[in-house]
């Protein structure tokens, strides 16, 4: 599995809705060497955002308006809008991540582990000098309260150990998955649906 995930993150292997995500990651990675000289976090992300804007322009990926009438909710990291009865649109500014590449890796990992709630990167939206990734995801209607013990059992069966609270780590593949509380994991007709994932890749993951 670790090798398979390495191929997906490097763009050498396909995953559901992965094409544009992998293209954006490659584009940022090619310009990373010049930006790496600036290790200060805020400056680095500003440089990365400028590169991402260039990518969006070159590939006609700007979404010019969002229907605010369809607003559903928002958290610290994203705004959610109802698209139709089957899908939602989420705007994410990658605030939880050190880089946009880390955010895109999160999308790829989510789509690998949870294809039923895969993120489809539609493009990018800019408002008040903040750039957002615009992703589409299947709408999940909770039919019952999520039992976090069932989440823990499910994660353990897939190699993820509970480290603290609602955070998990898979030591075999070097993947962290955080914040799996009952608002990010819904239960629909007895099935767990992971709608908001926060994956991180540890450095050891990249070792050959």
PDB file of C-alpha atoms in Angstrom:
ATOM      1  CA  UNK A   1       0.000   0.000   0.000  1.00  0.00           C
ATOM      2  CA  UNK A   2       2.794   2.427   0.838  1.00  0.00           C
ATOM      3  CA  UNK A   3       4.338   2.079  -2.625  1.00  0.00           C
ATOM      4  CA  UNK A   4       0.918   2.496  -4.247  1.00  0.00           C
ATOM      5  CA  UNK A   5       0.312   5.706  -2.304  1.00  0.00           C
ATOM      6  CA  UNK A   6       3.765   6.999  -3.244  1.00  0.00           C
ATOM      7  CA  UNK A   7       2.887   6.519  -6.913  1.00  0.00           C
ATOM      8  CA  UNK A   8      -0.422   8.349  -6.476  1.00  0.00           C
ATOM      9  CA  UNK A   9       1.138  11.311  -4.670  1.00  0.00           C
ATOM     10  CA  UNK A  10       3.950  11.513  -7.226  1.00  0.00           C
ATOM     11  CA  UNK A  11       1.357  11.519 -10.016  1.00  0.00           C
ATOM     12  CA  UNK A  12       2.542   8.256 -11.528  1.00  0.00           C
ATOM     13  CA  UNK A  13      -0.627   6.341 -10.674  1.00  0.00           C
ATOM     14  CA  UNK A  14      -4.293   7.260 -10.984  1.00  0.00           C
ATOM     15  CA  UNK A  15      -6.866   7.769  -8.246  1.00  0.00           C
ATOM     16  CA  UNK A  16     -10.502   8.883  -8.438  1.00  0.00           C
ATOM     17  CA  UNK A  17     -10.776  12.573  -9.469  1.00  0.00           C
ATOM     18  CA  UNK A  18      -7.007  12.812  -9.205  1.00  0.00           C
ATOM     19  CA  UNK A  19      -5.971  14.306 -12.559  1.00  0.00           C
ATOM     20  CA  UNK A  20      -6.291  18.041 -11.808  1.00  0.00           C
ATOM     21  CA  UNK A  21      -5.069  17.596  -8.223  1.00  0.00           C
ATOM     22  CA  UNK A  22      -1.940  15.806  -9.425  1.00  0.00           C
ATOM     23  CA  UNK A  23      -1.392  18.405 -12.165  1.00  0.00           C
ATOM     24  CA  UNK A  24      -1.559  21.229  -9.616  1.00  0.00           C
ATOM     25  CA  UNK A  25       0.855  19.378  -7.337  1.00  0.00           C
ATOM     26  CA  UNK A  26       3.344  18.847 -10.177  1.00  0.00           C
ATOM     27  CA  UNK A  27       3.124  22.526 -11.146  1.00  0.00           C
ATOM     28  CA  UNK A  28       3.839  23.654  -7.593  1.00  0.00           C
ATOM     29  CA  UNK A  29       6.627  21.101  -7.177  1.00  0.00           C
ATOM     30  CA  UNK A  30       8.442  22.356 -10.289  1.00  0.00           C
ATOM     31  CA  UNK A  31       8.560  25.881  -8.856  1.00  0.00           C
ATOM     32  CA  UNK A  32       9.281  24.719  -5.324  1.00  0.00           C
ATOM     33  CA  UNK A  33      13.075  24.872  -5.613  1.00  0.00           C
ATOM     34  CA  UNK A  34      13.065  28.638  -6.065  1.00  0.00           C
ATOM     35  CA  UNK A  35      10.574  29.113  -3.240  1.00  0.00           C
ATOM     36  CA  UNK A  36      12.328  26.769  -0.852  1.00  0.00           C
ATOM     37  CA  UNK A  37      14.953  29.399  -0.228  1.00  0.00           C
ATOM     38  CA  UNK A  38      12.311  31.258   1.769  1.00  0.00           C
ATOM     39  CA  UNK A  39      11.585  28.939   4.661  1.00  0.00           C
ATOM     40  CA  UNK A  40       9.543  31.439   6.624  1.00  0.00           C
ATOM     41  CA  UNK A  41       6.044  29.988   6.617  1.00  0.00           C
ATOM     42  CA  UNK A  42       3.895  32.979   5.638  1.00  0.00           C
ATOM     43  CA  UNK A  43       6.243  34.060   2.872  1.00  0.00           C
ATOM     44  CA  UNK A  44       6.436  30.533   1.493  1.00  0.00           C
ATOM     45  CA  UNK A  45       2.654  30.181   1.276  1.00  0.00           C
ATOM     46  CA  UNK A  46       2.350  33.583  -0.394  1.00  0.00           C
ATOM     47  CA  UNK A  47       4.840  32.506  -3.044  1.00  0.00           C
ATOM     48  CA  UNK A  48       3.012  29.211  -3.440  1.00  0.00           C
ATOM     49  CA  UNK A  49      -0.343  31.005  -3.828  1.00  0.00           C
ATOM     50  CA  UNK A  50       1.091  33.178  -6.622  1.00  0.00           C
ATOM     51  CA  UNK A  51       2.270  30.051  -8.425  1.00  0.00           C
ATOM     52  CA  UNK A  52      -1.132  28.450  -7.957  1.00  0.00           C
ATOM     53  CA  UNK A  53      -2.827  31.540  -9.423  1.00  0.00           C
ATOM     54  CA  UNK A  54      -0.610  31.216 -12.479  1.00  0.00           C
ATOM     55  CA  UNK A  55      -1.563  27.537 -12.773  1.00  0.00           C
ATOM     56  CA  UNK A  56      -5.274  28.402 -12.571  1.00  0.00           C
ATOM     57  CA  UNK A  57      -4.936  31.083 -15.250  1.00  0.00           C
ATOM     58  CA  UNK A  58      -2.926  28.911 -17.643  1.00  0.00           C
ATOM     59  CA  UNK A  59      -5.417  26.059 -17.322  1.00  0.00           C
ATOM     60  CA  UNK A  60      -8.626  28.131 -17.293  1.00  0.00           C
ATOM     61  CA  UNK A  61      -9.514  26.907 -13.799  1.00  0.00           C
ATOM     62  CA  UNK A  62     -10.839  30.116 -12.291  1.00  0.00           C
ATOM     63  CA  UNK A  63     -14.379  29.911 -10.932  1.00  0.00           C
ATOM     64  CA  UNK A  64     -15.666  33.450 -11.083  1.00  0.00           C
ATOM     65  CA  UNK A  65     -18.660  33.286  -8.788  1.00  0.00           C
ATOM     66  CA  UNK A  66     -20.146  31.199  -6.022  1.00  0.00           C
ATOM     67  CA  UNK A  67     -23.892  31.188  -5.385  1.00  0.00           C
ATOM     68  CA  UNK A  68     -23.965  32.492  -1.818  1.00  0.00           C
ATOM     69  CA  UNK A  69     -27.673  31.686  -1.571  1.00  0.00           C
ATOM     70  CA  UNK A  70     -26.687  28.022  -1.361  1.00  0.00           C
ATOM     71  CA  UNK A  71     -24.482  28.604   1.695  1.00  0.00           C
ATOM     72  CA  UNK A  72     -24.728  25.753   4.231  1.00  0.00           C
ATOM     73  CA  UNK A  73     -21.997  26.188   6.845  1.00  0.00           C
ATOM     74  CA  UNK A  74     -18.335  26.905   7.436  1.00  0.00           C
ATOM     75  CA  UNK A  75     -15.512  25.977   9.749  1.00  0.00           C
ATOM     76  CA  UNK A  76     -12.047  27.348  10.330  1.00  0.00           C
ATOM     77  CA  UNK A  77     -10.759  25.904   7.072  1.00  0.00           C
ATOM     78  CA  UNK A  78     -13.634  25.915   4.579  1.00  0.00           C
ATOM     79  CA  UNK A  79     -17.017  27.195   3.445  1.00  0.00           C
ATOM     80  CA  UNK A  80     -19.714  24.759   2.289  1.00  0.00           C
ATOM     81  CA  UNK A  81     -22.404  25.372  -0.318  1.00  0.00           C
ATOM     82  CA  UNK A  82     -25.156  23.060  -1.530  1.00  0.00           C
ATOM     83  CA  UNK A  83     -24.831  22.436  -5.263  1.00  0.00           C
ATOM     84  CA  UNK A  84     -27.843  20.186  -5.762  1.00  0.00           C
ATOM     85  CA  UNK A  85     -29.482  17.303  -3.962  1.00  0.00           C
ATOM     86  CA  UNK A  86     -26.481  15.052  -4.577  1.00  0.00           C
ATOM     87  CA  UNK A  87     -23.394  17.230  -4.157  1.00  0.00           C
ATOM     88  CA  UNK A  88     -21.878  20.061  -2.145  1.00  0.00           C
ATOM     89  CA  UNK A  89     -19.224  22.617  -3.069  1.00  0.00           C
ATOM     90  CA  UNK A  90     -16.449  23.359  -0.585  1.00  0.00           C
ATOM     91  CA  UNK A  91     -14.054  26.296  -0.615  1.00  0.00           C
ATOM     92  CA  UNK A  92     -10.802  25.598   1.201  1.00  0.00           C
ATOM     93  CA  UNK A  93      -7.869  28.003   1.668  1.00  0.00           C
ATOM     94  CA  UNK A  94      -5.483  25.275   2.972  1.00  0.00           C
ATOM     95  CA  UNK A  95      -5.152  27.021   6.343  1.00  0.00           C
ATOM     96  CA  UNK A  96      -4.645  23.691   8.148  1.00  0.00           C
ATOM     97  CA  UNK A  97      -1.595  22.869   6.019  1.00  0.00           C
ATOM     98  CA  UNK A  98       1.959  24.149   5.806  1.00  0.00           C
ATOM     99  CA  UNK A  99       1.705  24.207   2.021  1.00  0.00           C
ATOM    100  CA  UNK A 100      -0.778  23.832  -0.807  1.00  0.00           C
ATOM    101  CA  UNK A 101       1.039  20.655  -1.804  1.00  0.00           C
ATOM    102  CA  UNK A 102       0.205  19.190   1.613  1.00  0.00           C
ATOM    103  CA  UNK A 103      -3.455  20.107   1.061  1.00  0.00           C
ATOM    104  CA  UNK A 104      -3.494  18.457  -2.361  1.00  0.00           C
ATOM    105  CA  UNK A 105      -1.897  15.348  -0.852  1.00  0.00           C
ATOM    106  CA  UNK A 106      -4.773  15.294   1.622  1.00  0.00           C
ATOM    107  CA  UNK A 107      -7.262  15.284  -1.261  1.00  0.00           C
ATOM    108  CA  UNK A 108      -5.443  12.430  -3.007  1.00  0.00           C
ATOM    109  CA  UNK A 109      -5.262  10.364   0.166  1.00  0.00           C
ATOM    110  CA  UNK A 110      -8.932  10.951   0.911  1.00  0.00           C
ATOM    111  CA  UNK A 111      -9.860   9.854  -2.601  1.00  0.00           C
ATOM    112  CA  UNK A 112      -7.794   6.698  -2.211  1.00  0.00           C
ATOM    113  CA  UNK A 113      -9.111   5.665   1.197  1.00  0.00           C
ATOM    114  CA  UNK A 114     -12.677   6.997   0.867  1.00  0.00           C
ATOM    115  CA  UNK A 115     -13.679   6.995  -2.826  1.00  0.00           C
ATOM    116  CA  UNK A 116     -17.385   7.233  -1.952  1.00  0.00           C
ATOM    117  CA  UNK A 117     -16.758  10.769  -0.643  1.00  0.00           C
ATOM    118  CA  UNK A 118     -13.956  11.656  -3.069  1.00  0.00           C
ATOM    119  CA  UNK A 119     -13.093  15.299  -3.665  1.00  0.00           C
ATOM    120  CA  UNK A 120     -13.340  16.552  -7.254  1.00  0.00           C
ATOM    121  CA  UNK A 121     -11.172  19.657  -7.695  1.00  0.00           C
ATOM    122  CA  UNK A 122     -13.217  21.933  -9.974  1.00  0.00           C
ATOM    123  CA  UNK A 123     -10.897  24.921  -9.924  1.00  0.00           C
ATOM    124  CA  UNK A 124     -10.031  27.972  -7.830  1.00  0.00           C
ATOM    125  CA  UNK A 125     -11.810  31.030  -6.493  1.00  0.00           C
ATOM    126  CA  UNK A 126     -10.284  34.267  -5.216  1.00  0.00           C
ATOM    127  CA  UNK A 127     -11.887  36.679  -2.783  1.00  0.00           C
ATOM    128  CA  UNK A 128     -10.208  39.541  -0.902  1.00  0.00           C
ATOM    129  CA  UNK A 129      -6.750  38.327  -1.980  1.00  0.00           C
ATOM    130  CA  UNK A 130      -7.396  34.839  -0.587  1.00  0.00           C
ATOM    131  CA  UNK A 131      -7.278  31.925  -2.996  1.00  0.00           C
ATOM    132  CA  UNK A 132      -9.551  28.951  -2.384  1.00  0.00           C
ATOM    133  CA  UNK A 133      -9.597  25.489  -3.882  1.00  0.00           C
ATOM    134  CA  UNK A 134     -13.132  24.706  -5.052  1.00  0.00           C
ATOM    135  CA  UNK A 135     -13.953  21.041  -4.603  1.00  0.00           C
ATOM    136  CA  UNK A 136     -17.125  19.074  -5.190  1.00  0.00           C
ATOM    137  CA  UNK A 137     -18.116  16.190  -2.930  1.00  0.00           C
ATOM    138  CA  UNK A 138     -21.112  13.900  -2.619  1.00  0.00           C
ATOM    139  CA  UNK A 139     -23.751  15.192  -0.219  1.00  0.00           C
ATOM    140  CA  UNK A 140     -24.125  12.947   2.822  1.00  0.00           C
ATOM    141  CA  UNK A 141     -27.266  13.074   4.912  1.00  0.00           C
ATOM    142  CA  UNK A 142     -26.703  11.742   8.418  1.00  0.00           C
ATOM    143  CA  UNK A 143     -29.435   9.313   9.440  1.00  0.00           C
ATOM    144  CA  UNK A 144     -28.056   8.621  12.903  1.00  0.00           C
ATOM    145  CA  UNK A 145     -25.422   9.878  15.326  1.00  0.00           C
ATOM    146  CA  UNK A 146     -21.932   8.570  14.660  1.00  0.00           C
ATOM    147  CA  UNK A 147     -20.530   6.152  17.227  1.00  0.00           C
ATOM    148  CA  UNK A 148     -16.876   7.151  17.628  1.00  0.00           C
ATOM    149  CA  UNK A 149     -16.043   3.688  18.986  1.00  0.00           C
ATOM    150  CA  UNK A 150     -17.114   2.268  15.626  1.00  0.00           C
ATOM    151  CA  UNK A 151     -14.864   4.811  13.931  1.00  0.00           C
ATOM    152  CA  UNK A 152     -11.986   3.652  16.121  1.00  0.00           C
ATOM    153  CA  UNK A 153     -12.642  -0.003  15.253  1.00  0.00           C
ATOM    154  CA  UNK A 154     -12.903   0.796  11.558  1.00  0.00           C
ATOM    155  CA  UNK A 155      -9.642   2.724  11.578  1.00  0.00           C
ATOM    156  CA  UNK A 156      -7.861  -0.029  13.534  1.00  0.00           C
ATOM    157  CA  UNK A 157      -9.007  -2.616  10.990  1.00  0.00           C
ATOM    158  CA  UNK A 158      -7.309  -0.501   8.331  1.00  0.00           C
ATOM    159  CA  UNK A 159      -4.021  -0.204  10.223  1.00  0.00           C
ATOM    160  CA  UNK A 160      -4.592   3.167  11.915  1.00  0.00           C
ATOM    161  CA  UNK A 161      -3.866   3.466  15.634  1.00  0.00           C
ATOM    162  CA  UNK A 162      -5.716   5.956  17.808  1.00  0.00           C
ATOM    163  CA  UNK A 163      -3.037   8.342  19.114  1.00  0.00           C
ATOM    164  CA  UNK A 164      -5.221  10.801  21.033  1.00  0.00           C
ATOM    165  CA  UNK A 165      -8.832  11.945  20.996  1.00  0.00           C
ATOM    166  CA  UNK A 166      -9.938  11.663  17.359  1.00  0.00           C
ATOM    167  CA  UNK A 167      -6.471  11.468  15.776  1.00  0.00           C
ATOM    168  CA  UNK A 168      -4.943   8.401  14.119  1.00  0.00           C
ATOM    169  CA  UNK A 169      -1.632   7.209  12.720  1.00  0.00           C
ATOM    170  CA  UNK A 170      -0.704   4.329  10.440  1.00  0.00           C
ATOM    171  CA  UNK A 171       2.911   3.426  11.285  1.00  0.00           C
ATOM    172  CA  UNK A 172       3.271   1.054   8.333  1.00  0.00           C
ATOM    173  CA  UNK A 173       2.696   3.731   5.717  1.00  0.00           C
ATOM    174  CA  UNK A 174       3.554   6.912   7.647  1.00  0.00           C
ATOM    175  CA  UNK A 175       0.124   8.535   7.315  1.00  0.00           C
ATOM    176  CA  UNK A 176      -1.588  10.700   9.961  1.00  0.00           C
ATOM    177  CA  UNK A 177      -5.354  11.257   9.911  1.00  0.00           C
ATOM    178  CA  UNK A 178      -6.720  13.794  12.371  1.00  0.00           C
ATOM    179  CA  UNK A 179      -9.973  15.271  13.645  1.00  0.00           C
ATOM    180  CA  UNK A 180     -12.312  12.332  13.028  1.00  0.00           C
ATOM    181  CA  UNK A 181     -15.070  13.608  15.303  1.00  0.00           C
ATOM    182  CA  UNK A 182     -18.773  13.119  14.658  1.00  0.00           C
ATOM    183  CA  UNK A 183     -19.084  16.201  12.445  1.00  0.00           C
ATOM    184  CA  UNK A 184     -16.362  15.009  10.083  1.00  0.00           C
ATOM    185  CA  UNK A 185     -17.515  11.374  10.027  1.00  0.00           C
ATOM    186  CA  UNK A 186     -21.243  11.015   9.448  1.00  0.00           C
ATOM    187  CA  UNK A 187     -23.337   7.863   9.558  1.00  0.00           C
ATOM    188  CA  UNK A 188     -25.754   7.319   6.694  1.00  0.00           C
ATOM    189  CA  UNK A 189     -27.952   4.224   6.898  1.00  0.00           C
ATOM    190  CA  UNK A 190     -25.440   2.487   9.141  1.00  0.00           C
ATOM    191  CA  UNK A 191     -22.425   3.298   6.945  1.00  0.00           C
ATOM    192  CA  UNK A 192     -19.582   5.584   8.050  1.00  0.00           C
ATOM    193  CA  UNK A 193     -18.994   8.466   5.647  1.00  0.00           C
ATOM    194  CA  UNK A 194     -15.752  10.431   5.966  1.00  0.00           C
ATOM    195  CA  UNK A 195     -16.685  13.884   4.671  1.00  0.00           C
ATOM    196  CA  UNK A 196     -13.884  16.076   6.052  1.00  0.00           C
ATOM    197  CA  UNK A 197     -10.486  14.441   6.348  1.00  0.00           C
ATOM    198  CA  UNK A 198      -7.210  15.950   7.507  1.00  0.00           C
ATOM    199  CA  UNK A 199      -4.423  13.690   6.236  1.00  0.00           C
ATOM    200  CA  UNK A 200      -0.744  14.409   6.760  1.00  0.00           C
ATOM    201  CA  UNK A 201       2.204  12.579   5.232  1.00  0.00           C
ATOM    202  CA  UNK A 202       5.169  12.007   7.536  1.00  0.00           C
ATOM    203  CA  UNK A 203       8.685  12.418   6.110  1.00  0.00           C
ATOM    204  CA  UNK A 204       9.346   8.687   6.470  1.00  0.00           C
ATOM    205  CA  UNK A 205       6.620   8.103   3.858  1.00  0.00           C
ATOM    206  CA  UNK A 206       8.916   9.418   1.143  1.00  0.00           C
ATOM    207  CA  UNK A 207      11.795   7.112   1.957  1.00  0.00           C
ATOM    208  CA  UNK A 208      12.540   4.520  -0.696  1.00  0.00           C
TER     209      UNK A 208
END
